[in-house]
Amino acid sequence: MMKRMLVCSVLTMFAFVMFISAIGAGGVHAETAAASADREEYYEETYSKYLESQSFDGAISSSEIKVDVLSYQASSDMEADANDGAVLTGESGTITWNVQVREAGFYQIAVTYKPAAGTNSKIERKLYIDGQSLFNGMNQLIFHRVWDNGGKMLEKDGNEIRPTAVEKPESMTVYISDSRRRSLEPYKFYFSAGTHALTLESVKEPMEIRDITLRAAPDIKPYADVIEAWKQIYKVYDGVNLEYQAERTDDRTIAIEKSSVDILLSTDYSNPNTVPYHPYKIKLNTIGGSSWRTPGDFLTWRIHVPEEGLYRISFRGAQNTNRGVMSYRELKVNGVVPFREAMAIPFDFHSGFVHYVPGNDDGEFLIPLKQGENTISLEVVLGEFAMPLSEVEKSVFALNDLYRKTVQITGLVPDRYIDYEITKKIPNYTEILRTESDRLKKVVDELVRITGEKGEKTAMIEKMRVQAERLAARPEEVIAELGTMENNISSLGTWITTISEMPLQLDSFTLSSPTARLPDAMPNALVRGYYGLVRFLSTFFVDETMLSDGTDKNAIKVWIAAGRDQAQIIKTLIDQGFTPNSNIPVDLQLIPEDVILPATLAGNGPDVALAVPQATVVNFAMRNALVDLSKLDGFEDIRSKFPDSTWRTVTYRNGIFGLPEQETFLMMFYRKDILDQLGLQAPETWDEVEHLISILHANNYDFYMPGQELYPSLVYQYGGDLYQGGGGDYGIKSGLIDDSAMSAFNRVTRFFTSYRLPVTADFPNRFRTGAMPVGIAPYTTYNQLEVFAPEIRGLWSFAPMPGIETADGGVNNTVVSTTIDSIMMQSSQRKAEAWKFMQWWLETDTQAQYANALEAVMGSAARYPTANVDVLKRLPWATKDAEQLLRQFEFTVGSPEVPGGYMTPRAIDYAFRSVVTSGKNPREALYMNIKQIDKELTKKRKEFHLSYSEGD
């Protein structure tokens, strides 16, 4: 009976899957990626104005001027070294060359460079001509590194392991151009006859400069002008289809190179025609997708072609994540763009895989290839979305400025019964709104022209346009719509981020005869149904939370309380770097943090647990559940790699029970543009903060600080401590009773009582709009702003926490830090092997590999808040930002955990709120809550048989 029911269930499910598959089986197999030679070149506004000011008429000088790169002047902070006909430039400072120009005219600038050893980050520079930045694009020039992604594909338990990308530091020649790939042609610069100074300022990463030449870039002609000439030279290929894998090397795909470690191999389970395929095991059968979306990033394939000729090229891929938007790519063949249409080839949205065939209304394109080795490259460009993107950026900037001016008059919470006379105080108020409404209308029209429809990509712009038009007609209504206006502007900023991302996932590409039939991109319904059923049934038998097979009885059990992406990266590092070298198998499992202790008590816990918060570490240590790592051989070598502050968080009764992975702390963020407008500088002391707040408030701006979170840092700045006692007695009583802690609490609460700072706020969003141009926040907020607030890029920075002036004239800007740690369970039966694993995991190289892989998979918003300063230096921080972080790292103090310590933040919060919301005296409020802290400390110390204060 049970067998019959099981068979019936399987057959029913099979029929259901077949039905669903049949519905989706009629997908498109081939799509013409219709590129146009008639696309009008778009120039960003400041660049366009520069060309107009120099009366550019389209002519480029035919002269060629070679710069003597060895004859340079370097600033005092630039490390420059001439060697072998090139000059190695450091990651800070400026280097200048004098250029003698005989014939006045417009020139393009070709730079031959070689990346120097650094981080995984792209090389960034600023360009100045005669000491001036002539337009915005000169402030961010990107020089790419090249990574070899064609390593051997290893397997474990039938699952493929992503090969490690290896940098190929080779010389490359590029023309200085728009790093955001809005304009597809190199920048044109006007040089008058005479001597000019050419200056490069280092922003990020060192590089070797081998040659700089002023000359015209090669002219790229339309396809119609080159195809007939090619047909006179090459024969049109008429042989069998030649398929090349995009993600792996073989006899045809000789090598795969990429411009960023961010571009990753991925697994596609949706389409059995993807090669190789397995319904539930990991087969890295595609490359790109959401990891290949940033303008300027490219993939290059070195391929073998059996005979010379003209070939049709088609790409089997999927652009199924960005509905309503095409993803554009610039095609290069053997290092050059073959014709104008290839500068921006659109890959339309489709729900599944299709064959994208570059072509136009007259037919599909043919490309010339020689016999033997050739290269095919695709680079992310903005294509026809350059104009909408730039216009929306301008609109956001203008509307943000208008919003800030409005808030300066009305405040963040205006009174609806007051006539603020907005149009009198901001005379061009209605004109700005009408201008931006008209601009956004043109953007919507352009998006409809490009995509052929109104959809989610136009809805937000239309919403802001309608509001701007309405407020232009009735300006007084801004009082009621101020919050909506702020949200709409923020949404436009998010739109900029999403529209500039151009994802594309590739499985393979095919060279073929123009009349050849391409293989089906989608399988038939029967195949889809079969594999769909197998994948469905596998969910009952394959545990996808297990990252290893767990069959090796000698394996150490490692649990991680993090996301699956993080766990998969660690698994890859273990398989590549730890197990082969140590011969110690590891069973890595993805387990929630709160399961660790119950599982250990039940005798089924791990040997090692990763990514454990510091409070959990000490809670386990109190219960004798952890190994004291300070007593193990090799601990001192690990200890020297981390700041002292990280060890304080995992110390209990003079033992150390965790190894620090991550460390986070507060820093001060500030909008440079707004402070410059007000004639202010970033404050360094709390006295300067108070002065700054008064000026901000006078202009209806605000300052943000998380009072309860900030208070412990001020306790240490004032010379206090959170707890009393020393050694094993540390934590016997609260240290907040001390006068220094009382003074710190009085100062923190004064910001909220005397200066009326908001207790809670969406700081990143208000910082983005300018309503809160200065604030205190965790330094990881930097990553969020970099990714989600592109409209203010370059307008803000961060600095160490403000502090207390010391007697010697310095500033004590100590900040409390918290850590995430690795632990070893006392119940482990394989402590020696577990310790070797922990030593490997905390090595600088391992942590750096993990940090860079994490950012590559999840984007720069997931930049790793490492506790290792040496790892921090290897992450892709801009030089100036890294300097600020390192300054603050020197003044961190670990937030200690003691028995009953969980009551301290609660009591601080109670005392803070009673002062701010109920008007109680700060000293009295804190004193009354300290009694609760001391009671809980005593209670817990008695429970764990520790010394305690007799008075409690």
PDB file of N, CA and C in Angstrom, residues 584-656:
ATOM      1  N   ILE A 584      44.393  17.069   7.089  1.00  0.00           N
ATOM      2  CA  ILE A 584      43.349  17.027   8.115  1.00  0.00           C
ATOM      3  C   ILE A 584      42.014  17.323   7.440  1.00  0.00           C
ATOM      4  N   PRO A 585      41.120  16.336   7.366  1.00  0.00           N
ATOM      5  CA  PRO A 585      39.809  16.589   6.751  1.00  0.00           C
ATOM      6  C   PRO A 585      38.950  17.465   7.663  1.00  0.00           C
ATOM      7  N   VAL A 586      38.101  18.256   7.052  1.00  0.00           N
ATOM      8  CA  VAL A 586      37.237  19.177   7.797  1.00  0.00           C
ATOM      9  C   VAL A 586      35.794  18.977   7.355  1.00  0.00           C
ATOM     10  N   ASP A 587      34.928  18.820   8.329  1.00  0.00           N
ATOM     11  CA  ASP A 587      33.488  18.729   8.077  1.00  0.00           C
ATOM     12  C   ASP A 587      32.877  20.079   8.450  1.00  0.00           C
ATOM     13  N   LEU A 588      32.684  20.926   7.456  1.00  0.00           N
ATOM     14  CA  LEU A 588      32.155  22.277   7.690  1.00  0.00           C
ATOM     15  C   LEU A 588      30.640  22.263   7.579  1.00  0.00           C
ATOM     16  N   GLN A 589      29.971  22.820   8.594  1.00  0.00           N
ATOM     17  CA  GLN A 589      28.510  22.837   8.609  1.00  0.00           C
ATOM     18  C   GLN A 589      28.013  24.238   8.944  1.00  0.00           C
ATOM     19  N   LEU A 590      26.900  24.588   8.320  1.00  0.00           N
ATOM     20  CA  LEU A 590      26.272  25.890   8.513  1.00  0.00           C
ATOM     21  C   LEU A 590      25.191  25.746   9.588  1.00  0.00           C
ATOM     22  N   ILE A 591      25.467  26.288  10.781  1.00  0.00           N
ATOM     23  CA  ILE A 591      24.605  26.053  11.942  1.00  0.00           C
ATOM     24  C   ILE A 591      24.310  27.383  12.642  1.00  0.00           C
ATOM     25  N   PRO A 592      23.067  27.626  13.075  1.00  0.00           N
ATOM     26  CA  PRO A 592      22.766  28.839  13.846  1.00  0.00           C
ATOM     27  C   PRO A 592      23.572  28.886  15.143  1.00  0.00           C
ATOM     28  N   GLU A 593      23.943  30.093  15.537  1.00  0.00           N
ATOM     29  CA  GLU A 593      24.787  30.277  16.722  1.00  0.00           C
ATOM     30  C   GLU A 593      24.159  29.707  17.993  1.00  0.00           C
ATOM     31  N   ASP A 594      22.839  29.876  18.153  1.00  0.00           N
ATOM     32  CA  ASP A 594      22.205  29.449  19.404  1.00  0.00           C
ATOM     33  C   ASP A 594      22.064  27.939  19.526  1.00  0.00           C
ATOM     34  N   VAL A 595      22.480  27.202  18.511  1.00  0.00           N
ATOM     35  CA  VAL A 595      22.414  25.732  18.566  1.00  0.00           C
ATOM     36  C   VAL A 595      23.690  25.155  19.164  1.00  0.00           C
ATOM     37  N   ILE A 596      24.761  25.934  19.196  1.00  0.00           N
ATOM     38  CA  ILE A 596      26.072  25.391  19.553  1.00  0.00           C
ATOM     39  C   ILE A 596      26.082  24.825  20.974  1.00  0.00           C
ATOM     40  N   LEU A 597      25.636  25.608  21.943  1.00  0.00           N
ATOM     41  CA  LEU A 597      25.695  25.150  23.326  1.00  0.00           C
ATOM     42  C   LEU A 597      24.790  23.950  23.593  1.00  0.00           C
ATOM     43  N   PRO A 598      23.508  23.971  23.183  1.00  0.00           N
ATOM     44  CA  PRO A 598      22.671  22.779  23.398  1.00  0.00           C
ATOM     45  C   PRO A 598      23.244  21.535  22.734  1.00  0.00           C
ATOM     46  N   ALA A 599      23.797  21.703  21.515  1.00  0.00           N
ATOM     47  CA  ALA A 599      24.364  20.542  20.816  1.00  0.00           C
ATOM     48  C   ALA A 599      25.574  20.004  21.562  1.00  0.00           C
ATOM     49  N   THR A 600      26.383  20.906  22.118  1.00  0.00           N
ATOM     50  CA  THR A 600      27.572  20.474  22.873  1.00  0.00           C
ATOM     51  C   THR A 600      27.165  19.725  24.127  1.00  0.00           C
ATOM     52  N   LEU A 601      26.160  20.241  24.826  1.00  0.00           N
ATOM     53  CA  LEU A 601      25.677  19.553  26.034  1.00  0.00           C
ATOM     54  C   LEU A 601      25.107  18.180  25.713  1.00  0.00           C
ATOM     55  N   ALA A 602      24.579  18.045  24.485  1.00  0.00           N
ATOM     56  CA  ALA A 602      24.019  16.757  24.066  1.00  0.00           C
ATOM     57  C   ALA A 602      25.082  15.826  23.498  1.00  0.00           C
ATOM     58  N   GLY A 603      26.340  16.274  23.488  1.00  0.00           N
ATOM     59  CA  GLY A 603      27.436  15.447  22.987  1.00  0.00           C
ATOM     60  C   GLY A 603      27.561  15.421  21.493  1.00  0.00           C
ATOM     61  N   ASN A 604      26.958  16.405  20.811  1.00  0.00           N
ATOM     62  CA  ASN A 604      27.005  16.419  19.342  1.00  0.00           C
ATOM     63  C   ASN A 604      27.490  17.764  18.820  1.00  0.00           C
ATOM     64  N   GLY A 605      28.271  18.450  19.641  1.00  0.00           N
ATOM     65  CA  GLY A 605      28.744  19.771  19.259  1.00  0.00           C
ATOM     66  C   GLY A 605      29.948  19.714  18.340  1.00  0.00           C
ATOM     67  N   PRO A 606      30.439  20.883  17.904  1.00  0.00           N
ATOM     68  CA  PRO A 606      31.568  20.934  16.984  1.00  0.00           C
ATOM     69  C   PRO A 606      32.900  20.888  17.721  1.00  0.00           C
ATOM     70  N   ASP A 607      33.965  20.761  16.975  1.00  0.00           N
ATOM     71  CA  ASP A 607      35.301  20.956  17.542  1.00  0.00           C
ATOM     72  C   ASP A 607      35.632  22.450  17.563  1.00  0.00           C
ATOM     73  N   VAL A 608      35.272  23.133  16.473  1.00  0.00           N
ATOM     74  CA  VAL A 608      35.564  24.560  16.323  1.00  0.00           C
ATOM     75  C   VAL A 608      34.304  25.256  15.831  1.00  0.00           C
ATOM     76  N   ALA A 609      34.053  26.451  16.336  1.00  0.00           N
ATOM     77  CA  ALA A 609      32.953  27.271  15.838  1.00  0.00           C
ATOM     78  C   ALA A 609      33.519  28.613  15.381  1.00  0.00           C
ATOM     79  N   LEU A 610      33.072  29.077  14.206  1.00  0.00           N
ATOM     80  CA  LEU A 610      33.540  30.332  13.636  1.00  0.00           C
ATOM     81  C   LEU A 610      32.434  31.385  13.704  1.00  0.00           C
ATOM     82  N   ALA A 611      32.850  32.644  13.599  1.00  0.00           N
ATOM     83  CA  ALA A 611      31.924  33.784  13.543  1.00  0.00           C
ATOM     84  C   ALA A 611      31.002  33.834  14.758  1.00  0.00           C
ATOM     85  N   VAL A 612      31.608  33.713  15.938  1.00  0.00           N
ATOM     86  CA  VAL A 612      30.848  33.726  17.188  1.00  0.00           C
ATOM     87  C   VAL A 612      30.994  35.100  17.849  1.00  0.00           C
ATOM     88  N   PRO A 613      29.884  35.773  18.212  1.00  0.00           N
ATOM     89  CA  PRO A 613      29.979  37.079  18.884  1.00  0.00           C
ATOM     90  C   PRO A 613      30.703  36.977  20.216  1.00  0.00           C
ATOM     91  N   GLN A 614      31.357  38.074  20.624  1.00  0.00           N
ATOM     92  CA  GLN A 614      32.188  38.053  21.839  1.00  0.00           C
ATOM     93  C   GLN A 614      31.384  37.705  23.087  1.00  0.00           C
ATOM     94  N   ALA A 615      30.127  38.148  23.164  1.00  0.00           N
ATOM     95  CA  ALA A 615      29.319  37.834  24.350  1.00  0.00           C
ATOM     96  C   ALA A 615      29.110  36.334  24.478  1.00  0.00           C
ATOM     97  N   THR A 616      28.901  35.655  23.361  1.00  0.00           N
ATOM     98  CA  THR A 616      28.719  34.201  23.383  1.00  0.00           C
ATOM     99  C   THR A 616      30.006  33.502  23.782  1.00  0.00           C
ATOM    100  N   VAL A 617      31.144  34.039  23.329  1.00  0.00           N
ATOM    101  CA  VAL A 617      32.434  33.440  23.677  1.00  0.00           C
ATOM    102  C   VAL A 617      32.600  33.380  25.197  1.00  0.00           C
ATOM    103  N   VAL A 618      32.401  34.515  25.856  1.00  0.00           N
ATOM    104  CA  VAL A 618      32.614  34.561  27.304  1.00  0.00           C
ATOM    105  C   VAL A 618      31.525  33.776  28.048  1.00  0.00           C
ATOM    106  N   ASN A 619      30.314  33.778  27.534  1.00  0.00           N
ATOM    107  CA  ASN A 619      29.260  32.960  28.154  1.00  0.00           C
ATOM    108  C   ASN A 619      29.633  31.486  28.160  1.00  0.00           C
ATOM    109  N   PHE A 620      30.219  31.008  27.064  1.00  0.00           N
ATOM    110  CA  PHE A 620      30.676  29.623  27.006  1.00  0.00           C
ATOM    111  C   PHE A 620      31.853  29.406  27.955  1.00  0.00           C
ATOM    112  N   ALA A 621      32.769  30.401  27.999  1.00  0.00           N
ATOM    113  CA  ALA A 621      33.953  30.271  28.860  1.00  0.00           C
ATOM    114  C   ALA A 621      33.555  30.188  30.325  1.00  0.00           C
ATOM    115  N   MET A 622      32.551  30.936  30.723  1.00  0.00           N
ATOM    116  CA  MET A 622      32.076  30.896  32.115  1.00  0.00           C
ATOM    117  C   MET A 622      31.624  29.500  32.508  1.00  0.00           C
ATOM    118  N   ARG A 623      31.137  28.768  31.530  1.00  0.00           N
ATOM    119  CA  ARG A 623      30.572  27.441  31.792  1.00  0.00           C
ATOM    120  C   ARG A 623      31.571  26.324  31.481  1.00  0.00           C
ATOM    121  N   ASN A 624      32.861  26.704  31.379  1.00  0.00           N
ATOM    122  CA  ASN A 624      33.954  25.754  31.123  1.00  0.00           C
ATOM    123  C   ASN A 624      33.738  24.951  29.854  1.00  0.00           C
ATOM    124  N   ALA A 625      33.114  25.579  28.873  1.00  0.00           N
ATOM    125  CA  ALA A 625      32.826  24.877  27.620  1.00  0.00           C
ATOM    126  C   ALA A 625      33.905  25.089  26.570  1.00  0.00           C
ATOM    127  N   LEU A 626      34.872  25.998  26.838  1.00  0.00           N
ATOM    128  CA  LEU A 626      35.868  26.336  25.819  1.00  0.00           C
ATOM    129  C   LEU A 626      37.277  26.042  26.304  1.00  0.00           C
ATOM    130  N   VAL A 627      38.160  25.856  25.339  1.00  0.00           N
ATOM    131  CA  VAL A 627      39.590  25.663  25.616  1.00  0.00           C
ATOM    132  C   VAL A 627      40.248  27.029  25.783  1.00  0.00           C
ATOM    133  N   ASP A 628      41.120  27.152  26.801  1.00  0.00           N
ATOM    134  CA  ASP A 628      41.912  28.373  26.980  1.00  0.00           C
ATOM    135  C   ASP A 628      43.035  28.355  25.949  1.00  0.00           C
ATOM    136  N   LEU A 629      42.852  29.141  24.911  1.00  0.00           N
ATOM    137  CA  LEU A 629      43.775  29.104  23.772  1.00  0.00           C
ATOM    138  C   LEU A 629      45.145  29.683  24.113  1.00  0.00           C
ATOM    139  N   SER A 630      45.219  30.510  25.147  1.00  0.00           N
ATOM    140  CA  SER A 630      46.503  31.144  25.486  1.00  0.00           C
ATOM    141  C   SER A 630      47.519  30.130  25.994  1.00  0.00           C
ATOM    142  N   LYS A 631      47.074  28.936  26.331  1.00  0.00           N
ATOM    143  CA  LYS A 631      47.982  27.906  26.858  1.00  0.00           C
ATOM    144  C   LYS A 631      48.478  26.962  25.754  1.00  0.00           C
ATOM    145  N   LEU A 632      48.063  27.183  24.527  1.00  0.00           N
ATOM    146  CA  LEU A 632      48.447  26.303  23.429  1.00  0.00           C
ATOM    147  C   LEU A 632      49.699  26.815  22.724  1.00  0.00           C
ATOM    148  N   ASP A 633      50.483  25.870  22.195  1.00  0.00           N
ATOM    149  CA  ASP A 633      51.708  26.239  21.471  1.00  0.00           C
ATOM    150  C   ASP A 633      51.372  27.066  20.235  1.00  0.00           C
ATOM    151  N   GLY A 634      52.114  28.129  20.038  1.00  0.00           N
ATOM    152  CA  GLY A 634      51.911  28.968  18.856  1.00  0.00           C
ATOM    153  C   GLY A 634      50.944  30.109  19.070  1.00  0.00           C
ATOM    154  N   PHE A 635      50.365  30.186  20.300  1.00  0.00           N
ATOM    155  CA  PHE A 635      49.380  31.247  20.525  1.00  0.00           C
ATOM    156  C   PHE A 635      50.027  32.632  20.433  1.00  0.00           C
ATOM    157  N   GLU A 636      51.227  32.784  20.967  1.00  0.00           N
ATOM    158  CA  GLU A 636      51.864  34.100  20.984  1.00  0.00           C
ATOM    159  C   GLU A 636      52.120  34.622  19.569  1.00  0.00           C
ATOM    160  N   ASP A 637      52.380  33.700  18.632  1.00  0.00           N
ATOM    161  CA  ASP A 637      52.554  34.136  17.243  1.00  0.00           C
ATOM    162  C   ASP A 637      51.267  34.747  16.701  1.00  0.00           C
ATOM    163  N   ILE A 638      50.135  34.144  17.044  1.00  0.00           N
ATOM    164  CA  ILE A 638      48.843  34.685  16.607  1.00  0.00           C
ATOM    165  C   ILE A 638      48.552  35.998  17.332  1.00  0.00           C
ATOM    166  N   ARG A 639      48.850  36.034  18.607  1.00  0.00           N
ATOM    167  CA  ARG A 639      48.533  37.211  19.420  1.00  0.00           C
ATOM    168  C   ARG A 639      49.190  38.471  18.855  1.00  0.00           C
ATOM    169  N   SER A 640      50.392  38.340  18.339  1.00  0.00           N
ATOM    170  CA  SER A 640      51.131  39.509  17.850  1.00  0.00           C
ATOM    171  C   SER A 640      50.515  40.119  16.597  1.00  0.00           C
ATOM    172  N   LYS A 641      49.616  39.393  15.936  1.00  0.00           N
ATOM    173  CA  LYS A 641      49.034  39.888  14.685  1.00  0.00           C
ATOM    174  C   LYS A 641      47.816  40.786  14.904  1.00  0.00           C
ATOM    175  N   PHE A 642      47.338  40.872  16.137  1.00  0.00           N
ATOM    176  CA  PHE A 642      46.087  41.579  16.397  1.00  0.00           C
ATOM    177  C   PHE A 642      46.280  42.652  17.460  1.00  0.00           C
ATOM    178  N   PRO A 643      45.502  43.727  17.392  1.00  0.00           N
ATOM    179  CA  PRO A 643      45.590  44.767  18.434  1.00  0.00           C
ATOM    180  C   PRO A 643      45.197  44.211  19.796  1.00  0.00           C
ATOM    181  N   ASP A 644      45.729  44.822  20.849  1.00  0.00           N
ATOM    182  CA  ASP A 644      45.416  44.376  22.212  1.00  0.00           C
ATOM    183  C   ASP A 644      43.915  44.455  22.484  1.00  0.00           C
ATOM    184  N   SER A 645      43.237  45.408  21.855  1.00  0.00           N
ATOM    185  CA  SER A 645      41.808  45.590  22.107  1.00  0.00           C
ATOM    186  C   SER A 645      41.004  44.346  21.761  1.00  0.00           C
ATOM    187  N   THR A 646      41.458  43.574  20.781  1.00  0.00           N
ATOM    188  CA  THR A 646      40.687  42.402  20.362  1.00  0.00           C
ATOM    189  C   THR A 646      40.746  41.283  21.394  1.00  0.00           C
ATOM    190  N   TRP A 647      41.824  41.231  22.178  1.00  0.00           N
ATOM    191  CA  TRP A 647      41.959  40.147  23.153  1.00  0.00           C
ATOM    192  C   TRP A 647      41.147  40.426  24.411  1.00  0.00           C
ATOM    193  N   ARG A 648      40.924  41.690  24.700  1.00  0.00           N
ATOM    194  CA  ARG A 648      40.174  42.034  25.907  1.00  0.00           C
ATOM    195  C   ARG A 648      38.736  41.535  25.831  1.00  0.00           C
ATOM    196  N   THR A 649      38.203  41.449  24.633  1.00  0.00           N
ATOM    197  CA  THR A 649      36.800  41.046  24.475  1.00  0.00           C
ATOM    198  C   THR A 649      36.588  39.559  24.720  1.00  0.00           C
ATOM    199  N   VAL A 650      37.650  38.757  24.636  1.00  0.00           N
ATOM    200  CA  VAL A 650      37.505  37.295  24.777  1.00  0.00           C
ATOM    201  C   VAL A 650      38.312  36.763  25.961  1.00  0.00           C
ATOM    202  N   THR A 651      38.675  37.652  26.885  1.00  0.00           N
ATOM    203  CA  THR A 651      39.435  37.263  28.072  1.00  0.00           C
ATOM    204  C   THR A 651      38.490  37.057  29.250  1.00  0.00           C
ATOM    205  N   TYR A 652      38.693  35.952  29.953  1.00  0.00           N
ATOM    206  CA  TYR A 652      37.888  35.650  31.147  1.00  0.00           C
ATOM    207  C   TYR A 652      38.797  35.016  32.190  1.00  0.00           C
ATOM    208  N   ARG A 653      38.925  35.701  33.349  1.00  0.00           N
ATOM    209  CA  ARG A 653      39.756  35.197  34.460  1.00  0.00           C
ATOM    210  C   ARG A 653      41.157  34.859  33.983  1.00  0.00           C
ATOM    211  N   ASN A 654      41.747  35.773  33.231  1.00  0.00           N
ATOM    212  CA  ASN A 654      43.125  35.687  32.729  1.00  0.00           C
ATOM    213  C   ASN A 654      43.326  34.626  31.643  1.00  0.00           C
ATOM    214  N   GLY A 655      42.271  33.986  31.210  1.00  0.00           N
ATOM    215  CA  GLY A 655      42.359  33.063  30.086  1.00  0.00           C
ATOM    216  C   GLY A 655      41.808  33.718  28.830  1.00  0.00           C
ATOM    217  N   ILE A 656      42.268  33.270  27.670  1.00  0.00           N
ATOM    218  CA  ILE A 656      41.792  33.806  26.397  1.00  0.00           C
ATOM    219  C   ILE A 656      41.098  32.670  25.645  1.00  0.00           C
TER     220      ILE A 656
END
